[in-house]
């Protein structure tokens, strides 16, 4: 019995998830501990048993994060500003 290729595997390890998110495995462990990572499970009972994250959970988590994300400079670039009216003075307060 052979394992499926990594890109078709139904689960990601902590290391694979760290590579995918361009971070460290330790950051993934901390995020998981704080509840800020996709749902995963430990395969086995030992301390060194690997943690696996179902790919569907990872993709759902990423989609949820993307939906919550807002551009940090919304409205500050020229193409996002409304056109300025020429010749109109601002009202005095």
JSON list of C-alpha atoms in Angstrom, two decimals:
[
{"chain": "A", "resi": 1, "resn": "UNK", "atom": "CA", "xyz": [0.00, 0.00, 0.00]},
{"chain": "A", "resi": 2, "resn": "UNK", "atom": "CA", "xyz": [1.41, 3.35, -1.00]},
{"chain": "A", "resi": 3, "resn": "UNK", "atom": "CA", "xyz": [0.56, 6.83, 0.23]},
{"chain": "A", "resi": 4, "resn": "UNK", "atom": "CA", "xyz": [-1.00, 9.33, -2.13]},
{"chain": "A", "resi": 5, "resn": "UNK", "atom": "CA", "xyz": [1.20, 12.18, -3.38]},
{"chain": "A", "resi": 6, "resn": "UNK", "atom": "CA", "xyz": [1.47, 15.16, -1.00]},
{"chain": "A", "resi": 7, "resn": "UNK", "atom": "CA", "xyz": [-0.67, 17.46, -3.18]},
{"chain": "A", "resi": 8, "resn": "UNK", "atom": "CA", "xyz": [-3.52, 14.92, -3.16]},
{"chain": "A", "resi": 9, "resn": "UNK", "atom": "CA", "xyz": [-3.26, 13.92, 0.51]},
{"chain": "A", "resi": 10, "resn": "UNK", "atom": "CA", "xyz": [-6.49, 14.53, 2.47]},
{"chain": "A", "resi": 11, "resn": "UNK", "atom": "CA", "xyz": [-4.53, 15.81, 5.50]},
{"chain": "A", "resi": 12, "resn": "UNK", "atom": "CA", "xyz": [-1.65, 18.19, 6.19]},
{"chain": "A", "resi": 13, "resn": "UNK", "atom": "CA", "xyz": [0.95, 17.83, 8.91]},
{"chain": "A", "resi": 14, "resn": "UNK", "atom": "CA", "xyz": [2.06, 20.77, 11.03]},
{"chain": "A", "resi": 15, "resn": "UNK", "atom": "CA", "xyz": [5.16, 21.13, 8.87]},
{"chain": "A", "resi": 16, "resn": "UNK", "atom": "CA", "xyz": [3.15, 21.08, 5.62]},
{"chain": "A", "resi": 17, "resn": "UNK", "atom": "CA", "xyz": [0.71, 23.65, 6.98]},
{"chain": "A", "resi": 18, "resn": "UNK", "atom": "CA", "xyz": [3.62, 25.85, 8.08]},
{"chain": "A", "resi": 19, "resn": "UNK", "atom": "CA", "xyz": [5.08, 25.71, 4.56]},
{"chain": "A", "resi": 20, "resn": "UNK", "atom": "CA", "xyz": [1.68, 26.49, 3.06]},
{"chain": "A", "resi": 21, "resn": "UNK", "atom": "CA", "xyz": [1.25, 29.52, 5.34]},
{"chain": "A", "resi": 22, "resn": "UNK", "atom": "CA", "xyz": [4.93, 30.55, 5.11]},
{"chain": "A", "resi": 23, "resn": "UNK", "atom": "CA", "xyz": [5.49, 30.38, 8.86]},
{"chain": "A", "resi": 24, "resn": "UNK", "atom": "CA", "xyz": [7.17, 28.06, 11.36]},
{"chain": "A", "resi": 25, "resn": "UNK", "atom": "CA", "xyz": [5.83, 24.80, 12.77]},
{"chain": "A", "resi": 26, "resn": "UNK", "atom": "CA", "xyz": [6.08, 26.33, 16.25]},
{"chain": "A", "resi": 27, "resn": "UNK", "atom": "CA", "xyz": [3.76, 29.18, 15.19]},
{"chain": "A", "resi": 28, "resn": "UNK", "atom": "CA", "xyz": [1.23, 26.59, 14.00]},
{"chain": "A", "resi": 29, "resn": "UNK", "atom": "CA", "xyz": [1.48, 24.73, 17.32]},
{"chain": "A", "resi": 30, "resn": "UNK", "atom": "CA", "xyz": [0.91, 27.97, 19.26]},
{"chain": "A", "resi": 31, "resn": "UNK", "atom": "CA", "xyz": [-2.03, 28.98, 17.05]},
{"chain": "A", "resi": 32, "resn": "UNK", "atom": "CA", "xyz": [-3.58, 25.53, 17.51]},
{"chain": "A", "resi": 33, "resn": "UNK", "atom": "CA", "xyz": [-3.14, 25.76, 21.27]},
{"chain": "A", "resi": 34, "resn": "UNK", "atom": "CA", "xyz": [-4.86, 29.18, 21.29]},
{"chain": "A", "resi": 35, "resn": "UNK", "atom": "CA", "xyz": [-7.70, 27.97, 19.06]},
{"chain": "A", "resi": 36, "resn": "UNK", "atom": "CA", "xyz": [-6.60, 30.13, 16.12]},
{"chain": "A", "resi": 37, "resn": "UNK", "atom": "CA", "xyz": [-5.86, 27.35, 13.66]},
{"chain": "A", "resi": 38, "resn": "UNK", "atom": "CA", "xyz": [-7.98, 24.89, 11.69]},
{"chain": "A", "resi": 39, "resn": "UNK", "atom": "CA", "xyz": [-9.39, 21.90, 13.52]},
{"chain": "A", "resi": 40, "resn": "UNK", "atom": "CA", "xyz": [-6.92, 19.04, 13.58]},
{"chain": "A", "resi": 41, "resn": "UNK", "atom": "CA", "xyz": [-6.44, 15.76, 15.37]},
{"chain": "A", "resi": 42, "resn": "UNK", "atom": "CA", "xyz": [-3.58, 13.73, 16.78]},
{"chain": "A", "resi": 43, "resn": "UNK", "atom": "CA", "xyz": [-2.91, 10.41, 15.12]},
{"chain": "A", "resi": 44, "resn": "UNK", "atom": "CA", "xyz": [-2.09, 8.06, 17.96]},
{"chain": "A", "resi": 45, "resn": "UNK", "atom": "CA", "xyz": [-1.81, 8.45, 21.72]},
{"chain": "A", "resi": 46, "resn": "UNK", "atom": "CA", "xyz": [1.84, 9.30, 22.31]},
{"chain": "A", "resi": 47, "resn": "UNK", "atom": "CA", "xyz": [3.41, 12.66, 22.91]},
{"chain": "A", "resi": 48, "resn": "UNK", "atom": "CA", "xyz": [5.21, 12.48, 19.59]},
{"chain": "A", "resi": 49, "resn": "UNK", "atom": "CA", "xyz": [2.11, 11.46, 17.61]},
{"chain": "A", "resi": 50, "resn": "UNK", "atom": "CA", "xyz": [1.71, 13.71, 14.58]},
{"chain": "A", "resi": 51, "resn": "UNK", "atom": "CA", "xyz": [-1.09, 16.28, 14.39]},
{"chain": "A", "resi": 52, "resn": "UNK", "atom": "CA", "xyz": [-3.02, 16.14, 11.13]},
{"chain": "A", "resi": 53, "resn": "UNK", "atom": "CA", "xyz": [-5.25, 18.84, 9.69]},
{"chain": "A", "resi": 54, "resn": "UNK", "atom": "CA", "xyz": [-7.92, 17.74, 7.19]},
{"chain": "A", "resi": 55, "resn": "UNK", "atom": "CA", "xyz": [-7.39, 19.66, 3.95]},
{"chain": "A", "resi": 56, "resn": "UNK", "atom": "CA", "xyz": [-11.09, 20.56, 3.82]},
{"chain": "A", "resi": 57, "resn": "UNK", "atom": "CA", "xyz": [-10.81, 22.15, 7.30]},
{"chain": "A", "resi": 58, "resn": "UNK", "atom": "CA", "xyz": [-7.70, 24.09, 6.26]},
{"chain": "A", "resi": 59, "resn": "UNK", "atom": "CA", "xyz": [-9.38, 25.41, 3.12]},
{"chain": "A", "resi": 60, "resn": "UNK", "atom": "CA", "xyz": [-12.55, 26.34, 5.03]},
{"chain": "A", "resi": 61, "resn": "UNK", "atom": "CA", "xyz": [-10.46, 28.13, 7.69]},
{"chain": "A", "resi": 62, "resn": "UNK", "atom": "CA", "xyz": [-8.54, 30.04, 5.01]},
{"chain": "A", "resi": 63, "resn": "UNK", "atom": "CA", "xyz": [-11.77, 31.05, 3.25]},
{"chain": "A", "resi": 64, "resn": "UNK", "atom": "CA", "xyz": [-13.23, 32.28, 6.56]},
{"chain": "A", "resi": 65, "resn": "UNK", "atom": "CA", "xyz": [-10.07, 34.30, 7.27]},
{"chain": "A", "resi": 66, "resn": "UNK", "atom": "CA", "xyz": [-10.13, 35.82, 3.77]},
{"chain": "A", "resi": 67, "resn": "UNK", "atom": "CA", "xyz": [-13.79, 36.79, 4.18]},
{"chain": "A", "resi": 68, "resn": "UNK", "atom": "CA", "xyz": [-12.96, 38.62, 7.44]},
{"chain": "A", "resi": 69, "resn": "UNK", "atom": "CA", "xyz": [-9.90, 40.38, 5.98]},
{"chain": "A", "resi": 70, "resn": "UNK", "atom": "CA", "xyz": [-10.18, 44.05, 5.14]},
{"chain": "A", "resi": 71, "resn": "UNK", "atom": "CA", "xyz": [-7.67, 46.12, 3.18]},
{"chain": "A", "resi": 72, "resn": "UNK", "atom": "CA", "xyz": [-5.62, 48.20, 5.58]},
{"chain": "A", "resi": 73, "resn": "UNK", "atom": "CA", "xyz": [-5.43, 51.25, 3.33]},
{"chain": "A", "resi": 74, "resn": "UNK", "atom": "CA", "xyz": [-8.97, 51.34, 2.01]},
{"chain": "A", "resi": 75, "resn": "UNK", "atom": "CA", "xyz": [-9.78, 54.76, 0.64]},
{"chain": "A", "resi": 76, "resn": "UNK", "atom": "CA", "xyz": [-6.29, 56.19, 1.02]},
{"chain": "A", "resi": 77, "resn": "UNK", "atom": "CA", "xyz": [-5.04, 55.64, -2.50]},
{"chain": "A", "resi": 78, "resn": "UNK", "atom": "CA", "xyz": [-5.96, 58.04, -5.29]},
{"chain": "A", "resi": 79, "resn": "UNK", "atom": "CA", "xyz": [-8.04, 55.53, -7.23]},
{"chain": "A", "resi": 80, "resn": "UNK", "atom": "CA", "xyz": [-10.22, 54.85, -4.16]},
{"chain": "A", "resi": 81, "resn": "UNK", "atom": "CA", "xyz": [-10.93, 58.48, -3.27]},
{"chain": "A", "resi": 82, "resn": "UNK", "atom": "CA", "xyz": [-14.00, 60.25, -4.58]},
{"chain": "A", "resi": 83, "resn": "UNK", "atom": "CA", "xyz": [-13.18, 62.94, -7.12]},
{"chain": "A", "resi": 84, "resn": "UNK", "atom": "CA", "xyz": [-12.54, 66.36, -5.63]},
{"chain": "A", "resi": 85, "resn": "UNK", "atom": "CA", "xyz": [-14.79, 69.15, -6.74]},
{"chain": "A", "resi": 86, "resn": "UNK", "atom": "CA", "xyz": [-12.82, 71.99, -8.27]},
{"chain": "A", "resi": 87, "resn": "UNK", "atom": "CA", "xyz": [-13.66, 75.55, -7.26]},
{"chain": "A", "resi": 88, "resn": "UNK", "atom": "CA", "xyz": [-15.76, 74.64, -4.25]},
{"chain": "A", "resi": 89, "resn": "UNK", "atom": "CA", "xyz": [-14.53, 75.87, -0.92]},
{"chain": "A", "resi": 90, "resn": "UNK", "atom": "CA", "xyz": [-15.09, 73.79, 2.18]},
{"chain": "A", "resi": 91, "resn": "UNK", "atom": "CA", "xyz": [-17.79, 75.09, 4.53]},
{"chain": "A", "resi": 92, "resn": "UNK", "atom": "CA", "xyz": [-16.60, 76.84, 7.69]},
{"chain": "A", "resi": 93, "resn": "UNK", "atom": "CA", "xyz": [-17.54, 75.19, 10.92]}
]
